[in-house]
């Protein structure tokens, strides 16, 4: 897995990953990941915490499937 990147916002992280070809939205296809987790690898991680509230946390994952599909998952 590659190192964590530090972006100002989650949108900036998503934009950069999209420029790198991570254009599939894995949030819309979570069942595929849950049923076949070994078919997916996390290649990028970005973690964001809100300035005013530490409970406002987001994590952006850049994922590549074993079939070569590149996408993002935001939690």
mmCIF file of N, CA, C and O in Angstrom:
data_model
loop_
_atom_site.group_PDB
_atom_site.id
_atom_site.type_symbol
_atom_site.label_atom_id
_atom_site.label_comp_id
_atom_site.label_asym_id
_atom_site.label_seq_id
_atom_site.Cartn_x
_atom_site.Cartn_y
_atom_site.Cartn_z
ATOM 1 N N UNK A 1 0.854 -1.173 0.000
ATOM 2 C CA UNK A 1 0.000 0.000 0.000
ATOM 3 C C UNK A 1 0.896 1.231 0.000
ATOM 4 O O UNK A 1 1.924 1.256 0.658
ATOM 5 N N UNK A 2 0.475 2.255 -0.707
ATOM 6 C CA UNK A 2 1.231 3.494 -0.798
ATOM 7 C C UNK A 2 0.978 4.354 0.435
ATOM 8 O O UNK A 2 0.008 4.152 1.148
ATOM 9 N N UNK A 3 1.851 5.341 0.671
ATOM 10 C CA UNK A 3 1.667 6.194 1.850
ATOM 11 C C UNK A 3 0.398 7.021 1.781
ATOM 12 O O UNK A 3 -0.154 7.247 0.708
ATOM 13 N N UNK A 4 -0.034 7.483 2.940
ATOM 14 C CA UNK A 4 -1.188 8.353 3.032
ATOM 15 C C UNK A 4 -0.851 9.709 2.437
ATOM 16 O O UNK A 4 0.217 10.242 2.668
ATOM 17 N N UNK A 5 -1.770 10.272 1.658
ATOM 18 C CA UNK A 5 -1.586 11.598 1.092
ATOM 19 C C UNK A 5 -2.268 12.619 1.975
ATOM 20 O O UNK A 5 -3.238 12.306 2.646
ATOM 21 N N UNK A 6 -1.776 13.837 1.945
ATOM 22 C CA UNK A 6 -2.361 14.899 2.760
ATOM 23 C C UNK A 6 -2.933 15.972 1.842
ATOM 24 O O UNK A 6 -2.194 16.737 1.231
ATOM 25 N N UNK A 7 -4.242 16.005 1.742
ATOM 26 C CA UNK A 7 -4.944 16.981 0.932
ATOM 27 C C UNK A 7 -5.719 17.910 1.853
ATOM 28 O O UNK A 7 -6.035 17.551 2.980
ATOM 29 N N UNK A 8 -6.072 19.065 1.339
ATOM 30 C CA UNK A 8 -6.832 20.027 2.123
ATOM 31 C C UNK A 8 -8.257 19.541 2.362
ATOM 32 O O UNK A 8 -8.791 19.698 3.450
ATOM 33 N N UNK A 9 -8.868 18.935 1.337
ATOM 34 C CA UNK A 9 -10.253 18.485 1.458
ATOM 35 C C UNK A 9 -10.417 17.089 0.860
ATOM 36 O O UNK A 9 -9.573 16.635 0.085
ATOM 37 N N UNK A 10 -11.524 16.469 1.199
ATOM 38 C CA UNK A 10 -11.862 15.166 0.618
ATOM 39 C C UNK A 10 -12.060 15.315 -0.887
ATOM 40 O O UNK A 10 -11.627 14.459 -1.665
ATOM 41 N N UNK A 11 -12.677 16.398 -1.306
ATOM 42 C CA UNK A 11 -12.901 16.623 -2.741
ATOM 43 C C UNK A 11 -11.586 16.703 -3.511
ATOM 44 O O UNK A 11 -11.480 16.220 -4.635
ATOM 45 N N UNK A 12 -10.579 17.305 -2.909
ATOM 46 C CA UNK A 12 -9.264 17.387 -3.542
ATOM 47 C C UNK A 12 -8.667 15.985 -3.704
ATOM 48 O O UNK A 12 -8.085 15.661 -4.736
ATOM 49 N N UNK A 13 -8.829 15.147 -2.685
ATOM 50 C CA UNK A 13 -8.333 13.769 -2.763
ATOM 51 C C UNK A 13 -9.062 12.998 -3.859
ATOM 52 O O UNK A 13 -8.439 12.280 -4.643
ATOM 53 N N UNK A 14 -10.380 13.162 -3.935
ATOM 54 C CA UNK A 14 -11.166 12.469 -4.963
ATOM 55 C C UNK A 14 -10.767 12.931 -6.361
ATOM 56 O O UNK A 14 -10.670 12.123 -7.291
ATOM 57 N N UNK A 15 -10.515 14.216 -6.507
ATOM 58 C CA UNK A 15 -10.104 14.758 -7.803
ATOM 59 C C UNK A 15 -8.761 14.166 -8.227
ATOM 60 O O UNK A 15 -8.581 13.744 -9.369
ATOM 61 N N UNK A 16 -7.809 14.119 -7.309
ATOM 62 C CA UNK A 16 -6.490 13.570 -7.625
ATOM 63 C C UNK A 16 -6.584 12.094 -7.996
ATOM 64 O O UNK A 16 -5.959 11.644 -8.961
ATOM 65 N N UNK A 17 -7.368 11.336 -7.240
ATOM 66 C CA UNK A 17 -7.517 9.912 -7.555
ATOM 67 C C UNK A 17 -8.199 9.717 -8.904
ATOM 68 O O UNK A 17 -7.817 8.830 -9.669
ATOM 69 N N UNK A 18 -9.175 10.556 -9.217
ATOM 70 C CA UNK A 18 -9.842 10.451 -10.517
ATOM 71 C C UNK A 18 -8.845 10.707 -11.647
ATOM 72 O O UNK A 18 -8.856 10.027 -12.669
ATOM 73 N N UNK A 19 -7.952 11.684 -11.455
ATOM 74 C CA UNK A 19 -6.912 11.963 -12.447
ATOM 75 C C UNK A 19 -5.963 10.768 -12.616
ATOM 76 O O UNK A 19 -5.358 10.606 -13.666
ATOM 77 N N UNK A 20 -5.863 9.946 -11.587
ATOM 78 C CA UNK A 20 -5.010 8.747 -11.639
ATOM 79 C C UNK A 20 -5.776 7.529 -12.148
ATOM 80 O O UNK A 20 -5.271 6.417 -12.119
ATOM 81 N N UNK A 21 -7.021 7.740 -12.583
ATOM 82 C CA UNK A 21 -7.808 6.662 -13.159
ATOM 83 C C UNK A 21 -8.748 5.953 -12.206
ATOM 84 O O UNK A 21 -9.399 4.979 -12.578
ATOM 85 N N UNK A 22 -8.863 6.424 -10.977
ATOM 86 C CA UNK A 22 -9.763 5.827 -9.990
ATOM 87 C C UNK A 22 -11.139 6.461 -10.158
ATOM 88 O O UNK A 22 -11.504 7.379 -9.428
ATOM 89 N N UNK A 23 -11.903 5.962 -11.137
ATOM 90 C CA UNK A 23 -13.168 6.614 -11.468
ATOM 91 C C UNK A 23 -14.408 5.792 -11.123
ATOM 92 O O UNK A 23 -15.525 6.258 -11.286
ATOM 93 N N UNK A 24 -14.240 4.586 -10.635
ATOM 94 C CA UNK A 24 -15.375 3.743 -10.256
ATOM 95 C C UNK A 24 -15.777 4.075 -8.817
ATOM 96 O O UNK A 24 -14.925 4.272 -7.960
ATOM 97 N N UNK A 25 -17.068 4.145 -8.546
ATOM 98 C CA UNK A 25 -17.559 4.441 -7.197
ATOM 99 C C UNK A 25 -17.887 3.135 -6.482
ATOM 100 O O UNK A 25 -18.953 2.556 -6.683
ATOM 101 N N UNK A 26 -16.967 2.665 -5.660
ATOM 102 C CA UNK A 26 -17.188 1.417 -4.932
ATOM 103 C C UNK A 26 -18.226 1.564 -3.828
ATOM 104 O O UNK A 26 -18.717 0.564 -3.323
ATOM 105 N N UNK A 27 -18.600 2.792 -3.444
ATOM 106 C CA UNK A 27 -19.671 2.967 -2.466
ATOM 107 C C UNK A 27 -21.004 2.475 -3.014
ATOM 108 O O UNK A 27 -21.899 2.111 -2.254
ATOM 109 N N UNK A 28 -21.136 2.455 -4.328
ATOM 110 C CA UNK A 28 -22.367 1.962 -4.952
ATOM 111 C C UNK A 28 -22.358 0.449 -5.133
ATOM 112 O O UNK A 28 -23.372 -0.132 -5.509
ATOM 113 N N UNK A 29 -21.218 -0.186 -4.869
ATOM 114 C CA UNK A 29 -21.073 -1.628 -5.106
ATOM 115 C C UNK A 29 -20.407 -2.315 -3.913
ATOM 116 O O UNK A 29 -19.522 -3.151 -4.088
ATOM 117 N N UNK A 30 -20.851 -1.997 -2.715
ATOM 118 C CA UNK A 30 -20.215 -2.552 -1.515
ATOM 119 C C UNK A 30 -20.424 -4.057 -1.387
ATOM 120 O O UNK A 30 -19.576 -4.742 -0.820
ATOM 121 N N UNK A 31 -21.517 -4.574 -1.910
ATOM 122 C CA UNK A 31 -21.776 -6.018 -1.790
ATOM 123 C C UNK A 31 -20.707 -6.834 -2.509
ATOM 124 O O UNK A 31 -20.324 -7.906 -2.047
ATOM 125 N N UNK A 32 -20.227 -6.351 -3.635
ATOM 126 C CA UNK A 32 -19.177 -7.068 -4.374
ATOM 127 C C UNK A 32 -17.912 -7.152 -3.534
ATOM 128 O O UNK A 32 -17.249 -8.200 -3.485
ATOM 129 N N UNK A 33 -17.575 -6.068 -2.852
ATOM 130 C CA UNK A 33 -16.378 -6.071 -2.002
ATOM 131 C C UNK A 33 -16.586 -6.974 -0.795
ATOM 132 O O UNK A 33 -15.703 -7.747 -0.432
ATOM 133 N N UNK A 34 -17.763 -6.900 -0.193
ATOM 134 C CA UNK A 34 -18.044 -7.727 0.985
ATOM 135 C C UNK A 34 -18.031 -9.217 0.652
ATOM 136 O O UNK A 34 -17.563 -10.031 1.445
ATOM 137 N N UNK A 35 -18.541 -9.579 -0.503
ATOM 138 C CA UNK A 35 -18.622 -11.001 -0.844
ATOM 139 C C UNK A 35 -17.312 -11.561 -1.394
ATOM 140 O O UNK A 35 -17.098 -12.766 -1.340
ATOM 141 N N UNK A 36 -16.433 -10.698 -1.914
ATOM 142 C CA UNK A 36 -15.146 -11.152 -2.466
ATOM 143 C C UNK A 36 -14.017 -10.209 -2.058
ATOM 144 O O UNK A 36 -13.352 -9.617 -2.913
ATOM 145 N N UNK A 37 -13.744 -10.064 -0.767
ATOM 146 C CA UNK A 37 -12.755 -9.073 -0.327
ATOM 147 C C UNK A 37 -11.343 -9.321 -0.853
ATOM 148 O O UNK A 37 -10.576 -8.375 -1.024
ATOM 149 N N UNK A 38 -11.005 -10.559 -1.131
ATOM 150 C CA UNK A 38 -9.660 -10.862 -1.625
ATOM 151 C C UNK A 38 -9.449 -10.416 -3.066
ATOM 152 O O UNK A 38 -8.322 -10.455 -3.564
ATOM 153 N N UNK A 39 -10.524 -10.001 -3.738
ATOM 154 C CA UNK A 39 -10.415 -9.518 -5.113
ATOM 155 C C UNK A 39 -10.113 -8.024 -5.187
ATOM 156 O O UNK A 39 -10.067 -7.450 -6.277
ATOM 157 N N UNK A 40 -9.899 -7.373 -4.037
ATOM 158 C CA UNK A 40 -9.693 -5.926 -3.996
ATOM 159 C C UNK A 40 -8.483 -5.588 -3.140
ATOM 160 O O UNK A 40 -8.242 -6.209 -2.111
ATOM 161 N N UNK A 41 -7.735 -4.571 -3.581
ATOM 162 C CA UNK A 41 -6.564 -4.123 -2.825
ATOM 163 C C UNK A 41 -6.607 -2.603 -2.699
ATOM 164 O O UNK A 41 -6.896 -1.892 -3.658
ATOM 165 N N UNK A 42 -6.288 -2.120 -1.501
ATOM 166 C CA UNK A 42 -6.231 -0.678 -1.252
ATOM 167 C C UNK A 42 -4.845 -0.196 -1.663
ATOM 168 O O UNK A 42 -3.833 -0.705 -1.189
ATOM 169 N N UNK A 43 -4.811 0.801 -2.560
ATOM 170 C CA UNK A 43 -3.546 1.336 -3.047
ATOM 171 C C UNK A 43 -3.270 2.747 -2.551
ATOM 172 O O UNK A 43 -2.130 3.191 -2.559
ATOM 173 N N UNK A 44 -4.306 3.464 -2.168
ATOM 174 C CA UNK A 44 -4.156 4.830 -1.659
ATOM 175 C C UNK A 44 -5.103 5.011 -0.479
ATOM 176 O O UNK A 44 -6.219 4.489 -0.494
ATOM 177 N N UNK A 45 -4.646 5.772 0.510
ATOM 178 C CA UNK A 45 -5.487 6.091 1.665
ATOM 179 C C UNK A 45 -5.336 7.572 1.966
ATOM 180 O O UNK A 45 -4.230 8.106 1.992
ATOM 181 N N UNK A 46 -6.461 8.223 2.190
ATOM 182 C CA UNK A 46 -6.466 9.618 2.598
ATOM 183 C C UNK A 46 -7.432 9.753 3.765
ATOM 184 O O UNK A 46 -8.581 9.344 3.662
ATOM 185 N N UNK A 47 -6.952 10.323 4.838
ATOM 186 C CA UNK A 47 -7.788 10.498 6.034
ATOM 187 C C UNK A 47 -7.965 11.983 6.302
ATOM 188 O O UNK A 47 -7.012 12.748 6.262
ATOM 189 N N UNK A 48 -9.200 12.366 6.575
ATOM 190 C CA UNK A 48 -9.521 13.764 6.818
ATOM 191 C C UNK A 48 -10.328 13.893 8.091
ATOM 192 O O UNK A 48 -11.299 13.175 8.291
ATOM 193 N N UNK A 49 -9.916 14.835 8.963
ATOM 194 C CA UNK A 49 -10.677 15.147 10.172
ATOM 195 C C UNK A 49 -11.095 16.600 10.097
ATOM 196 O O UNK A 49 -10.303 17.462 9.727
ATOM 197 N N UNK A 50 -12.327 16.855 10.454
ATOM 198 C CA UNK A 50 -12.821 18.232 10.458
ATOM 199 C C UNK A 50 -12.077 19.079 11.469
ATOM 200 O O UNK A 50 -11.665 18.599 12.524
ATOM 201 N N UNK A 51 -11.895 20.352 11.144
ATOM 202 C CA UNK A 51 -11.166 21.268 12.025
ATOM 203 C C UNK A 51 -11.896 21.542 13.326
ATOM 204 O O UNK A 51 -11.280 21.653 14.377
ATOM 205 N N UNK A 52 -13.206 21.646 13.256
ATOM 206 C CA UNK A 52 -13.966 22.040 14.437
ATOM 207 C C UNK A 52 -14.468 20.857 15.260
ATOM 208 O O UNK A 52 -14.736 21.005 16.441
ATOM 209 N N UNK A 53 -14.573 19.680 14.647
ATOM 210 C CA UNK A 53 -15.143 18.531 15.351
ATOM 211 C C UNK A 53 -14.388 17.266 14.956
ATOM 212 O O UNK A 53 -14.486 16.813 13.822
ATOM 213 N N UNK A 54 -13.627 16.691 15.878
ATOM 214 C CA UNK A 54 -12.865 15.476 15.559
ATOM 215 C C UNK A 54 -13.743 14.296 15.146
ATOM 216 O O UNK A 54 -13.276 13.355 14.533
ATOM 217 N N UNK A 55 -15.048 14.363 15.463
ATOM 218 C CA UNK A 55 -15.958 13.292 15.050
ATOM 219 C C UNK A 55 -16.284 13.359 13.563
ATOM 220 O O UNK A 55 -16.844 12.421 13.010
ATOM 221 N N UNK A 56 -15.971 14.489 12.944
ATOM 222 C CA UNK A 56 -16.195 14.637 11.502
ATOM 223 C C UNK A 56 -14.977 14.076 10.773
ATOM 224 O O UNK A 56 -14.083 14.797 10.372
ATOM 225 N N UNK A 57 -14.964 12.788 10.608
ATOM 226 C CA UNK A 57 -13.815 12.129 9.996
ATOM 227 C C UNK A 57 -14.250 11.416 8.726
ATOM 228 O O UNK A 57 -15.311 10.809 8.683
ATOM 229 N N UNK A 58 -13.426 11.517 7.701
ATOM 230 C CA UNK A 58 -13.654 10.802 6.449
ATOM 231 C C UNK A 58 -12.363 10.114 6.045
ATOM 232 O O UNK A 58 -11.275 10.622 6.293
ATOM 233 N N UNK A 59 -12.511 8.968 5.413
ATOM 234 C CA UNK A 59 -11.366 8.262 4.865
ATOM 235 C C UNK A 59 -11.687 7.952 3.411
ATOM 236 O O UNK A 59 -12.766 7.449 3.096
ATOM 237 N N UNK A 60 -10.760 8.280 2.523
ATOM 238 C CA UNK A 60 -10.907 8.003 1.101
ATOM 239 C C UNK A 60 -9.905 6.910 0.747
ATOM 240 O O UNK A 60 -8.718 7.043 1.022
ATOM 241 N N UNK A 61 -10.420 5.835 0.152
ATOM 242 C CA UNK A 61 -9.568 4.718 -0.262
ATOM 243 C C UNK A 61 -9.529 4.655 -1.782
ATOM 244 O O UNK A 61 -10.571 4.717 -2.427
ATOM 245 N N UNK A 62 -8.338 4.503 -2.340
ATOM 246 C CA UNK A 62 -8.172 4.218 -3.760
ATOM 247 C C UNK A 62 -8.003 2.717 -3.899
ATOM 248 O O UNK A 62 -7.037 2.146 -3.379
ATOM 249 N N UNK A 63 -8.932 2.049 -4.540
ATOM 250 C CA UNK A 63 -8.988 0.581 -4.594
ATOM 251 C C UNK A 63 -8.834 0.105 -6.030
ATOM 252 O O UNK A 63 -9.372 0.709 -6.954
ATOM 253 N N UNK A 64 -8.104 -1.008 -6.181
ATOM 254 C CA UNK A 64 -7.995 -1.666 -7.483
ATOM 255 C C UNK A 64 -8.457 -3.108 -7.322
ATOM 256 O O UNK A 64 -8.003 -3.822 -6.424
ATOM 257 N N UNK A 65 -9.377 -3.523 -8.198
ATOM 258 C CA UNK A 65 -9.880 -4.901 -8.152
ATOM 259 C C UNK A 65 -8.917 -5.821 -8.894
ATOM 260 O O UNK A 65 -8.070 -5.367 -9.672
ATOM 261 N N UNK A 66 -9.058 -7.109 -8.679
ATOM 262 C CA UNK A 66 -8.195 -8.082 -9.352
ATOM 263 C C UNK A 66 -8.415 -8.072 -10.866
ATOM 264 O O UNK A 66 -7.539 -8.460 -11.631
ATOM 265 N N UNK A 67 -9.567 -7.552 -11.303
ATOM 266 C CA UNK A 67 -9.841 -7.442 -12.738
ATOM 267 C C UNK A 67 -9.294 -6.136 -13.322
ATOM 268 O O UNK A 67 -9.414 -5.893 -14.513
ATOM 269 N N UNK A 68 -8.694 -5.282 -12.454
ATOM 270 C CA UNK A 68 -8.094 -4.044 -12.924
ATOM 271 C C UNK A 68 -8.973 -2.814 -12.791
ATOM 272 O O UNK A 68 -8.550 -1.717 -13.149
ATOM 273 N N UNK A 69 -10.177 -2.971 -12.255
ATOM 274 C CA UNK A 69 -11.076 -1.820 -12.076
ATOM 275 C C UNK A 69 -10.542 -0.938 -10.948
ATOM 276 O O UNK A 69 -10.269 -1.417 -9.850
ATOM 277 N N UNK A 70 -10.377 0.354 -11.240
ATOM 278 C CA UNK A 70 -9.864 1.308 -10.262
ATOM 279 C C UNK A 70 -10.986 2.219 -9.800
ATOM 280 O O UNK A 70 -11.744 2.736 -10.619
ATOM 281 N N UNK A 71 -11.091 2.383 -8.487
ATOM 282 C CA UNK A 71 -12.148 3.230 -7.976
ATOM 283 C C UNK A 71 -11.873 3.710 -6.577
ATOM 284 O O UNK A 71 -10.799 3.472 -6.010
ATOM 285 N N UNK A 72 -12.853 4.389 -6.007
ATOM 286 C CA UNK A 72 -12.724 4.959 -4.666
ATOM 287 C C UNK A 72 -13.843 4.458 -3.769
ATOM 288 O O UNK A 72 -14.929 4.091 -4.228
ATOM 289 N N UNK A 73 -13.524 4.438 -2.490
ATOM 290 C CA UNK A 73 -14.512 4.136 -1.464
ATOM 291 C C UNK A 73 -14.315 5.186 -0.384
ATOM 292 O O UNK A 73 -13.191 5.404 0.088
ATOM 293 N N UNK A 74 -15.387 5.873 0.008
ATOM 294 C CA UNK A 74 -15.313 6.913 1.030
ATOM 295 C C UNK A 74 -16.113 6.446 2.231
ATOM 296 O O UNK A 74 -17.267 6.049 2.111
ATOM 297 N N UNK A 75 -15.480 6.502 3.398
ATOM 298 C CA UNK A 75 -16.200 6.132 4.623
ATOM 299 C C UNK A 75 -16.090 7.269 5.626
ATOM 300 O O UNK A 75 -15.242 8.107 5.552
#
